[in-house]
Amino acid sequence: MRNLIILAILIGLLHACNISSNLSSKKNTITFANNEVVAHRGAWKTKGLPQNSIASLKNAIDLNCTGSEFDVRMTADDVLIVTHDGDYHELIIEESTYAELAKFQLPNGEKLPTLKDYLIAGMTENDSTGLVCEIKPSQEEGRNIKIANKVMALVEDLNAENYISYYISFSYEILKKIREINPLAKTLYLDGSKKPEALKFDGITGLDYHFSEFKNHPDWIKKSKDYGLILNAWTANETEDIDWLLANGFDLITTDNPELVFERIKESPTSQDWKLVWSDEFNYSGKPDSTKWGYSYGFLSNREEQYYTDNLNNARVENGLLTIETRKEKIVNAQYKSDEFKNKSWLKYIAAIDTAKYTSARLTTAGLASWKYARIEVKAKLPRGVGLWPAIWMLGENRKEVGWPKCGEIDIMEHVGFNPDSIFGTIHTEAYNHMKKTEKGKSIYIEKPYDNYHVFALEWTPEKMDFILDGVVYNHIKNEHKTVAEWPFDQKFYLILNVAVGGMLGGQKGIADDIFPNQMMIDYVRVYQK
Ligand code: MG
């Protein structure tokens, strides 16, 4: 019997040695997968696994996520466990022993994982996925430091340092303690209350804030990059938010939906090396940002009947959207009898109108921003009604010197109210333009342009221009490498957003008078360059 016991102890010791030598030999062997995806409490959703279970961690590893997040708490008898809430099966964790808590299994039959179990699982058959360790703050005075000390001691005991990608916490005290214990440990702060400069000053590695914090403080994104801070956002589960984070070059995206984030990465321009260089997400209210947008005023051309203003009624930002509103309202024409127009044969009609009947807005980046070669994306919902002519388009920066059409025009999206099912993507140049009926344009069917948002995009390189509706290229124009008469597109162009009323194109079937006021809604404008 005694021999058996000794044998059992020996086997136990050997086994323990084996585990620890396995673990120590694994040190330095992991390279985290090269993607942005951090599974929030493991990857549990698709397979219906419990959050913070070892099964959900393993699933995150199988999915090749760069990180898998989990939550650490400490029981009354100082056992570190992995679970989210402060209570478990109606027992307060900090007031209950591990034995009391562990009577209740997870819904998949797993034992309530200790941090030790969890780390060992994360160090086994894993060559992709970093462990993102969230330490939950304690309710009890002084206990935060104790938890931080114990977590760090366990990680050291298990030689698990290289498997931990980051420590995260809502407690600044905990993060600072971690830095003190191991200055090489990476720490991300979860509470959105601190500015990037404060984190940098305190030696915190980065920000892991709710994505809305970054939408409210878009300048934090650039600042964080400038300071070399890691940018992480939680918890992005919707396509729209994920796309926004990818566009803005976040290092990490914490999600309940890793599969969706992987899908969106494939679709994102950033995966083809496009970098966001300019954008307006319209996450503010009032007039459009004057550092990004200027206005056109009055009547312009094409015998259009709208009078452009900078009134809030005609262009405003609210609820995350830019609205361009056409209105039926009388406004005195400041260009009436103006010498500027009286003597120009094609514009003298402007000098003859004393009062305009409609108002609208035309926003332009002219003089503020322009680009040579770019991918431009505008997500918008179009205005409905016969007589309206909304457009998202560009003009060459040399227009004042050489005039139209020599300067070139790129119509990323044109739509006319009398043809509700189509949009057009077109270029005009000296050789190809609508005066000669040689412009290069194509149309595409568009579903519910007045009820749904669509993404209108242009991908413009030295070799080609692609006009894209919701990811589908419908007009592809090649650079023929002839002269600037065919291809004036090796220069900077600025962007214009407007809704015209009537005019030579929009007014061909008249203007329905019962459609006003009427709005084009723009969710974002994003400009990428290589
Ligand atoms: Mg968490």
Short mmCIF file of C-alpha atoms and ligand atoms in Angstrom, two decimals:
data_model
loop_
_atom_site.label_atom_id
_atom_site.label_comp_id
_atom_site.label_asym_id
_atom_site.label_seq_id
_atom_site.Cartn_x
_atom_site.Cartn_y
_atom_site.Cartn_z
CA MET A 1 0.00 0.00 0.00
CA ARG A 2 2.81 2.35 1.03
CA ASN A 3 4.64 1.53 -2.22
CA LEU A 4 1.52 2.29 -4.17
CA ILE A 5 1.18 5.66 -2.49
CA ILE A 6 4.82 6.47 -3.21
CA LEU A 7 4.33 5.37 -6.81
CA ALA A 8 1.23 7.55 -7.09
CA ILE A 9 3.14 10.53 -5.68
CA LEU A 10 6.03 9.86 -8.08
CA ILE A 11 3.68 9.66 -11.07
CA GLY A 12 1.99 12.82 -9.87
CA LEU A 13 5.34 14.60 -9.58
CA LEU A 14 6.44 13.39 -13.00
CA HIS A 15 3.16 14.53 -14.45
CA ALA A 16 3.49 17.94 -12.83
CA CYS A 17 7.10 18.27 -14.07
CA ASN A 18 5.91 17.27 -17.48
CA ILE A 19 3.22 19.95 -17.53
CA SER A 20 5.54 22.65 -16.29
CA SER A 21 8.35 21.64 -18.66
CA ASN A 22 5.82 21.56 -21.49
CA LEU A 23 4.62 24.99 -20.53
CA SER A 24 8.08 26.46 -20.03
CA SER A 25 9.25 24.99 -23.35
CA LYS A 26 6.29 26.71 -24.98
CA LYS A 27 7.46 30.07 -23.80
CA ASN A 28 8.23 32.48 -26.66
CA THR A 29 6.66 30.17 -29.22
CA ILE A 30 3.43 32.00 -29.90
CA THR A 31 2.98 34.61 -32.62
CA PHE A 32 -0.43 36.21 -32.42
CA ALA A 33 -2.47 35.98 -35.61
CA ASN A 34 -2.19 39.00 -37.86
CA ASN A 35 -5.74 40.33 -37.69
CA GLU A 36 -7.82 42.73 -35.59
CA VAL A 37 -10.22 40.23 -34.08
CA VAL A 38 -10.54 39.86 -30.31
CA ALA A 39 -13.26 37.44 -29.24
CA HIS A 40 -15.19 38.98 -26.33
CA ARG A 41 -15.35 36.39 -23.51
CA GLY A 42 -14.20 33.83 -26.08
CA ALA A 43 -16.02 32.96 -29.29
CA TRP A 44 -19.30 31.71 -27.89
CA LYS A 45 -22.11 33.10 -29.95
CA THR A 46 -22.31 30.98 -33.11
CA LYS A 47 -21.88 27.68 -31.28
CA GLY A 48 -24.00 28.66 -28.29
CA LEU A 49 -21.12 28.11 -25.83
CA PRO A 50 -21.04 29.70 -22.38
CA GLN A 51 -19.19 33.01 -22.21
CA ASN A 52 -15.83 32.80 -20.42
CA SER A 53 -15.75 29.02 -20.84
CA ILE A 54 -12.67 27.11 -21.92
CA ALA A 55 -14.74 25.83 -24.85
CA SER A 56 -15.28 29.41 -26.06
CA LEU A 57 -11.55 30.13 -25.67
CA LYS A 58 -10.75 27.03 -27.75
CA ASN A 59 -13.24 28.16 -30.37
CA ALA A 60 -11.54 31.57 -30.57
CA ILE A 61 -8.24 29.75 -31.12
CA ASP A 62 -9.85 27.58 -33.84
CA LEU A 63 -11.13 30.74 -35.55
CA ASN A 64 -7.59 32.19 -35.53
CA CYS A 65 -8.59 35.31 -33.60
CA THR A 66 -5.60 37.42 -32.61
CA GLY A 67 -7.01 37.63 -29.11
CA SER A 68 -9.56 36.07 -26.80
CA GLU A 69 -10.78 38.12 -23.90
CA PHE A 70 -11.87 36.82 -20.49
CA ASP A 71 -12.81 38.25 -17.07
CA VAL A 72 -10.98 37.51 -13.84
CA ARG A 73 -12.46 37.73 -10.33
CA MET A 74 -11.31 36.46 -6.96
CA THR A 75 -13.34 34.33 -4.53
CA ALA A 76 -13.55 34.79 -0.74
CA ASP A 77 -10.80 32.17 -0.32
CA ASP A 78 -8.57 33.99 -2.83
CA VAL A 79 -9.01 31.68 -5.79
CA LEU A 80 -8.81 33.51 -9.13
CA ILE A 81 -11.65 32.45 -11.39
CA VAL A 82 -12.83 33.33 -14.88
CA THR A 83 -16.36 34.70 -14.92
CA HIS A 84 -18.02 37.98 -15.79
CA ASP A 85 -20.62 39.00 -13.24
CA GLY A 86 -20.00 39.76 -9.57
CA ASP A 87 -22.35 36.92 -8.66
CA TYR A 88 -22.67 33.33 -9.82
CA HIS A 89 -25.80 31.25 -9.28
CA GLU A 90 -26.97 33.86 -6.78
CA LEU A 91 -23.75 33.64 -4.75
CA ILE A 92 -21.67 36.81 -4.37
CA ILE A 93 -18.26 35.77 -5.65
CA GLU A 94 -16.21 37.82 -3.23
CA GLU A 95 -18.20 36.36 -0.32
CA SER A 96 -18.17 32.74 -1.47
CA THR A 97 -15.46 30.08 -1.56
CA TYR A 98 -14.41 28.44 -4.77
CA ALA A 99 -15.80 25.12 -3.51
CA GLU A 100 -19.22 26.70 -2.97
CA LEU A 101 -19.21 28.32 -6.40
CA ALA A 102 -17.82 25.29 -8.25
CA LYS A 103 -20.83 23.19 -7.19
CA PHE A 104 -22.49 24.80 -10.18
CA GLN A 105 -21.18 23.80 -13.58
CA LEU A 106 -21.28 25.97 -16.66
CA PRO A 107 -24.23 25.20 -18.97
CA ASN A 108 -21.98 23.05 -21.23
CA GLY A 109 -20.96 20.86 -18.27
CA GLU A 110 -17.58 22.54 -17.78
CA LYS A 111 -16.29 23.18 -14.29
CA LEU A 112 -16.27 26.88 -13.34
CA PRO A 113 -12.77 27.66 -14.65
CA THR A 114 -10.05 28.88 -12.35
CA LEU A 115 -7.63 31.33 -13.92
CA LYS A 116 -5.00 28.59 -13.70
CA ASP A 117 -7.16 26.13 -15.68
CA TYR A 118 -7.89 28.86 -18.18
CA LEU A 119 -4.28 29.92 -18.72
CA ILE A 120 -3.13 26.33 -19.10
CA ALA A 121 -5.88 25.73 -21.69
CA GLY A 122 -4.79 28.90 -23.50
CA MET A 123 -1.17 27.69 -23.60
CA THR A 124 -2.09 24.33 -25.10
CA GLU A 125 -2.36 23.80 -28.86
CA ASN A 126 -2.48 27.51 -29.48
CA ASP A 127 -0.26 29.24 -31.97
CA SER A 128 -2.51 32.15 -32.88
CA THR A 129 -4.51 33.65 -30.08
CA GLY A 130 -3.35 35.97 -27.33
CA LEU A 131 -5.06 35.92 -23.96
CA VAL A 132 -6.67 39.26 -23.20
CA CYS A 133 -6.97 39.30 -19.45
CA GLU A 134 -9.56 41.61 -17.96
CA ILE A 135 -9.24 42.06 -14.22
CA LYS A 136 -12.54 43.06 -12.68
CA PRO A 137 -12.24 45.67 -9.94
CA SER A 138 -13.24 44.60 -6.45
CA GLN A 139 -15.87 46.24 -4.27
CA GLU A 140 -13.56 45.87 -1.29
CA GLU A 141 -10.96 48.44 -0.29
CA GLY A 142 -7.38 47.27 -0.94
CA ARG A 143 -8.42 44.13 -2.78
CA ASN A 144 -7.59 45.43 -6.28
CA ILE A 145 -3.89 45.43 -5.51
CA LYS A 146 -4.11 41.95 -4.04
CA ILE A 147 -5.87 40.61 -7.15
CA ALA A 148 -3.32 42.27 -9.46
CA ASN A 149 -0.46 40.76 -7.44
CA LYS A 150 -1.99 37.30 -7.49
CA VAL A 151 -2.75 37.36 -11.22
CA MET A 152 0.79 38.44 -12.04
CA ALA A 153 2.29 35.82 -9.71
CA LEU A 154 0.24 33.06 -11.33
CA VAL A 155 1.15 34.19 -14.84
CA GLU A 156 4.81 34.12 -13.84
CA ASP A 157 4.50 30.69 -12.20
CA LEU A 158 3.00 29.26 -15.36
CA ASN A 159 5.48 31.03 -17.65
CA ALA A 160 2.40 32.42 -19.36
CA GLU A 161 3.71 35.97 -19.95
CA ASN A 162 4.07 35.53 -23.68
CA TYR A 163 0.56 34.20 -24.06
CA ILE A 164 -0.99 37.29 -22.49
CA SER A 165 -1.46 39.94 -25.17
CA TYR A 166 -2.85 42.58 -22.84
CA TYR A 167 -4.19 43.20 -19.39
CA ILE A 168 -7.32 45.31 -19.45
CA SER A 169 -9.33 46.84 -16.64
CA PHE A 170 -11.81 49.52 -15.71
CA SER A 171 -9.57 50.12 -12.69
CA TYR A 172 -6.65 52.43 -13.36
CA GLU A 173 -5.15 51.35 -10.05
CA ILE A 174 -4.98 47.74 -11.25
CA LEU A 175 -3.31 48.68 -14.53
CA LYS A 176 -0.74 50.86 -12.80
CA LYS A 177 0.04 48.02 -10.37
CA ILE A 178 0.55 45.62 -13.28
CA ARG A 179 3.01 48.03 -14.91
CA GLU A 180 4.83 48.30 -11.61
CA ILE A 181 5.15 44.52 -11.23
CA ASN A 182 6.09 43.90 -14.87
CA PRO A 183 7.05 46.97 -16.89
CA LEU A 184 6.91 44.85 -20.06
CA ALA A 185 3.26 43.87 -19.53
CA LYS A 186 0.88 45.61 -21.91
CA THR A 187 -2.09 47.39 -20.39
CA LEU A 188 -5.21 48.85 -22.00
CA TYR A 189 -7.65 51.05 -20.11
CA LEU A 190 -11.34 50.26 -20.55
CA ASP A 191 -13.06 53.27 -19.05
CA GLY A 192 -13.39 55.94 -21.73
CA SER A 193 -12.77 58.79 -19.30
CA LYS A 194 -9.08 59.37 -19.97
CA LYS A 195 -7.55 61.21 -22.91
CA PRO A 196 -4.74 59.55 -24.89
CA GLU A 197 -2.17 61.99 -23.51
CA ALA A 198 -3.00 60.98 -19.92
CA LEU A 199 -2.54 57.28 -20.74
CA LYS A 200 0.73 57.99 -22.51
CA PHE A 201 1.94 59.97 -19.52
CA ASP A 202 1.13 57.10 -17.14
CA GLY A 203 2.85 54.47 -19.28
CA ILE A 204 -0.41 52.66 -20.18
CA THR A 205 -0.06 50.83 -23.51
CA GLY A 206 -3.35 51.79 -25.09
CA LEU A 207 -7.06 52.49 -25.13
CA ASP A 208 -9.78 49.87 -25.18
CA TYR A 209 -12.88 52.06 -25.11
CA HIS A 210 -16.45 51.59 -26.17
CA PHE A 211 -16.57 52.56 -29.87
CA SER A 212 -18.99 55.42 -29.15
CA GLU A 213 -16.23 57.17 -27.17
CA PHE A 214 -14.14 57.33 -30.34
CA LYS A 215 -17.11 58.50 -32.37
CA ASN A 216 -17.59 61.31 -29.86
CA HIS A 217 -13.86 62.12 -29.78
CA PRO A 218 -12.61 61.36 -33.30
CA ASP A 219 -9.40 63.31 -32.59
CA TRP A 220 -8.44 60.60 -30.06
CA ILE A 221 -7.88 58.16 -32.92
CA LYS A 222 -5.14 60.19 -34.56
CA LYS A 223 -3.66 61.26 -31.22
CA SER A 224 -3.42 57.66 -30.06
CA LYS A 225 -1.64 56.70 -33.27
CA ASP A 226 0.72 59.66 -32.93
CA TYR A 227 1.52 58.60 -29.35
CA GLY A 228 2.02 54.98 -30.40
CA LEU A 229 -0.84 53.81 -28.18
CA ILE A 230 -2.68 50.62 -29.10
CA LEU A 231 -6.22 51.32 -30.31
CA ASN A 232 -8.88 48.80 -29.34
CA ALA A 233 -12.65 49.26 -29.24
CA TRP A 234 -15.38 47.19 -27.60
CA THR A 235 -17.86 45.67 -28.27
CA ALA A 236 -18.51 46.01 -31.99
CA ASN A 237 -21.12 43.55 -33.24
CA GLU A 238 -22.80 45.47 -36.08
CA THR A 239 -21.45 45.74 -39.62
CA GLU A 240 -21.65 49.53 -39.57
CA ASP A 241 -19.53 49.89 -36.43
CA ILE A 242 -17.03 47.23 -37.48
CA ASP A 243 -16.57 48.90 -40.89
CA TRP A 244 -15.99 52.23 -39.22
CA LEU A 245 -13.34 50.81 -36.89
CA LEU A 246 -11.59 49.03 -39.77
CA ALA A 247 -11.68 52.17 -41.92
CA ASN A 248 -10.09 54.11 -39.09
CA GLY A 249 -7.26 51.62 -38.70
CA PHE A 250 -8.00 50.30 -35.21
CA ASP A 251 -5.44 47.74 -34.08
CA LEU A 252 -8.02 45.56 -32.34
CA ILE A 253 -11.78 45.11 -32.40
CA THR A 254 -13.41 43.31 -29.52
CA THR A 255 -16.54 41.53 -30.66
CA ASP A 256 -19.20 38.97 -29.81
CA ASN A 257 -19.22 38.16 -33.50
CA PRO A 258 -15.68 37.22 -34.66
CA GLU A 259 -16.97 35.56 -37.84
CA LEU A 260 -18.61 38.82 -38.94
CA VAL A 261 -15.45 40.84 -38.24
CA PHE A 262 -13.42 38.40 -40.36
CA GLU A 263 -15.97 38.86 -43.15
CA ARG A 264 -15.82 42.66 -42.90
CA ILE A 265 -11.99 42.62 -42.93
CA LYS A 266 -12.17 40.95 -46.37
CA GLU A 267 -14.52 43.69 -47.62
CA SER A 268 -12.63 46.61 -46.08
CA PRO A 269 -10.57 48.87 -48.37
CA THR A 270 -7.89 48.76 -45.67
CA SER A 271 -7.27 45.10 -46.54
CA GLN A 272 -6.19 46.30 -50.02
CA ASP A 273 -3.75 48.78 -48.50
CA TRP A 274 -6.05 51.78 -48.77
CA LYS A 275 -5.52 54.13 -45.84
CA LEU A 276 -8.15 56.55 -44.65
CA VAL A 277 -6.80 60.07 -45.29
CA TRP A 278 -9.91 62.21 -44.92
CA SER A 279 -13.42 61.59 -43.64
CA ASP A 280 -16.49 63.14 -42.17
CA GLU A 281 -18.68 60.78 -40.14
CA PHE A 282 -21.04 63.64 -39.20
CA ASN A 283 -20.96 62.79 -35.51
CA TYR A 284 -21.64 66.35 -34.38
CA SER A 285 -24.48 68.81 -34.77
CA GLY A 286 -25.01 72.15 -36.43
CA LYS A 287 -23.44 73.41 -39.62
CA PRO A 288 -21.15 71.09 -41.60
CA ASP A 289 -17.56 71.23 -40.29
CA SER A 290 -16.09 74.41 -41.80
CA THR A 291 -12.59 72.89 -41.86
CA LYS A 292 -13.89 70.31 -44.30
CA TRP A 293 -16.73 71.90 -46.26
CA GLY A 294 -17.38 75.17 -48.03
CA TYR A 295 -20.54 76.30 -49.81
CA SER A 296 -21.64 77.44 -53.22
CA TYR A 297 -24.12 80.33 -53.26
CA GLY A 298 -27.02 81.43 -55.42
CA PHE A 299 -27.78 80.17 -58.90
CA LEU A 300 -24.94 78.34 -60.63
CA SER A 301 -25.67 76.97 -64.08
CA ASN A 302 -27.54 74.37 -66.14
CA ARG A 303 -30.71 76.46 -65.75
CA GLU A 304 -31.22 74.77 -62.41
CA GLU A 305 -33.93 76.40 -60.31
CA GLN A 306 -32.53 75.98 -56.82
CA TYR A 307 -30.83 78.86 -55.03
CA TYR A 308 -27.90 77.61 -52.95
CA THR A 309 -27.54 78.92 -49.40
CA ASP A 310 -25.52 78.13 -46.29
CA ASN A 311 -28.67 78.16 -44.15
CA LEU A 312 -29.06 75.45 -41.54
CA ASN A 313 -32.39 74.65 -43.20
CA ASN A 314 -30.55 73.61 -46.35
CA ALA A 315 -27.48 71.87 -44.86
CA ARG A 316 -27.17 70.61 -41.33
CA VAL A 317 -25.62 67.84 -39.29
CA GLU A 318 -27.69 66.01 -36.71
CA ASN A 319 -28.17 62.44 -35.46
CA GLY A 320 -24.94 61.30 -37.09
CA LEU A 321 -26.06 62.43 -40.55
CA LEU A 322 -25.56 65.30 -42.95
CA THR A 323 -28.87 66.45 -44.39
CA ILE A 324 -29.07 68.45 -47.62
CA GLU A 325 -32.61 69.75 -47.83
CA THR A 326 -34.36 71.22 -50.85
CA ARG A 327 -37.17 73.61 -49.92
CA LYS A 328 -39.87 75.43 -51.77
CA GLU A 329 -39.42 78.95 -50.48
CA LYS A 330 -38.99 82.36 -52.02
CA ILE A 331 -35.62 84.00 -51.63
CA VAL A 332 -34.32 87.21 -53.19
CA ASN A 333 -31.71 86.57 -55.87
CA ALA A 334 -28.57 88.54 -54.96
CA GLN A 335 -27.38 87.98 -58.55
CA TYR A 336 -30.40 89.79 -60.06
CA LYS A 337 -29.17 92.25 -62.70
CA SER A 338 -25.60 91.40 -61.71
CA ASP A 339 -22.94 92.47 -64.25
CA GLU A 340 -21.15 89.18 -63.64
CA PHE A 341 -23.98 87.28 -65.36
CA LYS A 342 -25.66 89.87 -67.57
CA ASN A 343 -23.01 89.62 -70.25
CA LYS A 344 -22.47 85.86 -70.29
CA SER A 345 -24.78 84.43 -72.91
CA TRP A 346 -25.22 81.06 -71.19
CA LEU A 347 -25.72 82.55 -67.71
CA LYS A 348 -27.64 85.76 -68.37
CA TYR A 349 -30.90 84.03 -67.37
CA ILE A 350 -29.55 84.21 -63.79
CA ALA A 351 -29.39 88.01 -63.88
CA ALA A 352 -33.00 88.09 -65.05
CA ILE A 353 -34.51 86.27 -62.01
CA ASP A 354 -35.42 88.58 -59.15
CA THR A 355 -36.72 85.91 -56.77
CA ALA A 356 -35.80 82.23 -56.55
CA LYS A 357 -38.53 79.65 -55.87
CA TYR A 358 -36.45 76.85 -54.31
CA THR A 359 -33.48 76.66 -51.95
CA SER A 360 -30.90 73.92 -51.51
CA ALA A 361 -27.24 73.43 -50.59
CA ARG A 362 -24.10 72.53 -52.44
CA LEU A 363 -21.13 71.59 -50.27
CA THR A 364 -17.63 71.39 -51.62
CA THR A 365 -14.16 70.57 -50.34
CA ALA A 366 -12.64 73.02 -52.88
CA GLY A 367 -9.80 74.94 -51.26
CA LEU A 368 -9.94 72.66 -48.20
CA ALA A 369 -9.16 69.16 -49.45
CA SER A 370 -8.47 67.52 -52.78
CA TRP A 371 -6.90 64.27 -53.87
CA LYS A 372 -5.02 62.70 -56.76
CA TYR A 373 -5.96 59.00 -56.98
CA ALA A 374 -8.19 57.79 -54.18
CA ARG A 375 -10.96 55.51 -53.14
CA ILE A 376 -13.93 57.61 -52.17
CA GLU A 377 -16.97 56.20 -50.39
CA VAL A 378 -20.17 58.06 -49.64
CA LYS A 379 -23.01 56.33 -47.82
CA ALA A 380 -26.24 58.11 -48.60
CA LYS A 381 -30.00 57.90 -48.94
CA LEU A 382 -31.31 59.83 -51.94
CA PRO A 383 -34.10 62.41 -52.06
CA ARG A 384 -37.32 61.34 -53.80
CA GLY A 385 -39.30 63.32 -56.34
CA VAL A 386 -39.59 64.28 -59.99
CA GLY A 387 -37.43 67.33 -60.64
CA LEU A 388 -34.68 66.54 -58.11
CA TRP A 389 -31.12 65.88 -59.23
CA PRO A 390 -28.82 64.83 -56.38
CA ALA A 391 -25.13 64.32 -57.11
CA ILE A 392 -21.89 63.22 -55.50
CA TRP A 393 -19.13 64.34 -57.83
CA MET A 394 -15.70 65.86 -58.36
CA LEU A 395 -14.03 68.56 -60.40
CA GLY A 396 -10.37 69.00 -61.31
CA GLU A 397 -8.53 71.53 -59.21
CA ASN A 398 -7.36 73.44 -62.30
CA ARG A 399 -10.93 74.34 -63.31
CA LYS A 400 -10.37 78.07 -62.77
CA GLU A 401 -7.35 78.06 -65.10
CA VAL A 402 -8.49 75.74 -67.89
CA GLY A 403 -12.29 75.70 -67.48
CA TRP A 404 -14.75 72.87 -67.93
CA PRO A 405 -14.53 70.27 -69.49
CA LYS A 406 -10.74 70.46 -69.73
CA CYS A 407 -10.43 70.24 -65.95
CA GLY A 408 -12.28 66.91 -65.94
CA GLU A 409 -15.37 65.87 -64.02
CA ILE A 410 -16.02 62.62 -62.15
CA ASP A 411 -19.65 61.92 -61.31
CA ILE A 412 -19.50 59.28 -58.61
CA MET A 413 -23.29 59.26 -58.37
CA GLU A 414 -25.97 61.14 -60.24
CA HIS A 415 -29.66 60.44 -59.92
CA VAL A 416 -32.69 62.09 -61.45
CA GLY A 417 -36.08 61.93 -59.83
CA PHE A 418 -37.93 61.02 -63.02
CA ASN A 419 -35.83 57.84 -63.36
CA PRO A 420 -36.06 56.49 -59.81
CA ASP A 421 -34.49 53.04 -60.35
CA SER A 422 -31.10 54.09 -61.69
CA ILE A 423 -27.98 55.95 -60.76
CA PHE A 424 -25.23 57.04 -63.12
CA GLY A 425 -21.43 57.06 -62.85
CA THR A 426 -19.75 59.18 -65.49
CA ILE A 427 -16.58 61.01 -66.51
CA HIS A 428 -16.45 64.19 -68.57
CA THR A 429 -13.22 65.35 -70.21
CA GLU A 430 -12.25 67.55 -73.11
CA ALA A 431 -12.51 64.54 -75.44
CA TYR A 432 -15.43 62.86 -73.74
CA ASN A 433 -18.26 65.12 -72.56
CA HIS A 434 -21.98 65.57 -72.73
CA MET A 435 -21.74 68.61 -75.04
CA LYS A 436 -20.31 66.23 -77.66
CA LYS A 437 -22.46 63.36 -76.36
CA THR A 438 -19.24 61.41 -75.86
CA GLU A 439 -19.15 61.31 -72.06
CA LYS A 440 -18.30 57.92 -70.59
CA GLY A 441 -21.14 57.00 -68.33
CA LYS A 442 -23.06 53.95 -67.27
CA SER A 443 -26.10 53.42 -65.15
CA ILE A 444 -26.98 50.70 -62.71
CA TYR A 445 -30.26 49.60 -61.18
CA ILE A 446 -30.60 50.72 -57.58
CA GLU A 447 -33.03 49.20 -55.14
CA LYS A 448 -35.05 51.51 -52.86
CA PRO A 449 -32.71 54.50 -53.12
CA TYR A 450 -35.13 56.56 -51.00
CA ASP A 451 -35.66 54.04 -48.21
CA ASN A 452 -32.22 52.47 -47.88
CA TYR A 453 -28.70 53.76 -47.53
CA HIS A 454 -26.32 52.74 -50.28
CA VAL A 455 -22.56 53.11 -50.58
CA PHE A 456 -21.51 55.01 -53.70
CA ALA A 457 -17.81 54.60 -54.35
CA LEU A 458 -15.10 55.51 -56.80
CA GLU A 459 -11.79 53.71 -57.02
CA TRP A 460 -9.40 55.84 -58.99
CA THR A 461 -5.79 54.86 -59.72
CA PRO A 462 -3.31 56.02 -62.39
CA GLU A 463 -4.63 53.17 -64.58
CA LYS A 464 -8.40 53.18 -64.15
CA MET A 465 -11.56 54.44 -62.60
CA ASP A 466 -14.14 52.06 -61.14
CA PHE A 467 -17.63 53.27 -60.28
CA ILE A 468 -19.02 51.09 -57.54
CA LEU A 469 -22.49 50.69 -56.02
CA ASP A 470 -22.59 48.69 -52.78
CA GLY A 471 -19.35 46.92 -53.67
CA VAL A 472 -20.33 46.15 -57.29
CA VAL A 473 -18.26 47.76 -60.07
CA TYR A 474 -20.67 48.89 -62.80
CA ASN A 475 -18.52 51.27 -64.82
CA HIS A 476 -14.84 50.60 -65.46
CA ILE A 477 -12.89 53.25 -67.34
CA LYS A 478 -9.31 52.55 -68.38
CA ASN A 479 -6.62 55.15 -68.80
CA GLU A 480 -5.91 54.91 -72.53
CA HIS A 481 -2.63 56.76 -72.01
CA LYS A 482 -3.36 59.24 -74.81
CA THR A 483 -3.46 62.92 -73.76
CA VAL A 484 -4.99 65.04 -71.00
CA ALA A 485 -7.95 65.56 -73.35
CA GLU A 486 -8.95 61.94 -72.67
CA TRP A 487 -7.49 61.55 -69.18
CA PRO A 488 -7.15 64.77 -67.17
CA PHE A 489 -7.14 62.65 -64.03
CA ASP A 490 -3.47 62.84 -63.05
CA GLN A 491 -4.17 65.86 -60.86
CA LYS A 492 -6.07 66.63 -57.68
CA PHE A 493 -9.86 66.72 -57.65
CA TYR A 494 -12.19 68.13 -55.01
CA LEU A 495 -15.51 66.69 -53.92
CA ILE A 496 -19.01 68.17 -54.23
CA LEU A 497 -22.31 67.07 -52.67
CA ASN A 498 -25.48 68.76 -53.83
CA VAL A 499 -29.14 68.43 -54.70
CA ALA A 500 -30.30 70.45 -57.70
CA VAL A 501 -33.91 71.22 -58.55
CA GLY A 502 -34.94 71.23 -62.22
CA GLY A 503 -32.32 72.20 -64.76
CA MET A 504 -31.27 70.73 -68.07
CA LEU A 505 -31.07 67.17 -66.77
CA GLY A 506 -33.12 67.04 -63.55
CA GLY A 507 -35.94 69.18 -64.92
CA GLN A 508 -36.59 67.28 -68.15
CA LYS A 509 -39.96 66.04 -66.85
CA GLY A 510 -40.77 69.14 -64.81
CA ILE A 511 -40.72 69.65 -61.06
CA ALA A 512 -43.36 67.99 -58.87
CA ASP A 513 -44.40 70.79 -56.59
CA ASP A 514 -45.67 68.63 -53.73
CA ILE A 515 -42.32 67.03 -52.85
CA PHE A 516 -40.84 69.79 -50.68
CA PRO A 517 -39.13 69.93 -48.27
CA ASN A 518 -37.06 66.94 -49.34
CA GLN A 519 -33.80 65.53 -48.01
CA MET A 520 -30.67 63.72 -49.12
CA MET A 521 -29.11 62.06 -46.07
CA ILE A 522 -25.40 61.33 -45.92
CA ASP A 523 -24.05 58.98 -43.28
CA TYR A 524 -20.37 59.37 -44.04
CA VAL A 525 -17.77 60.42 -46.56
CA ARG A 526 -14.50 58.48 -46.48
CA VAL A 527 -11.48 59.10 -48.65
CA TYR A 528 -8.69 56.53 -48.80
CA GLN A 529 -5.36 56.68 -50.54
CA LYS A 530 -2.61 54.10 -51.02
MG MG B 1 -14.63 41.72 -20.20
#
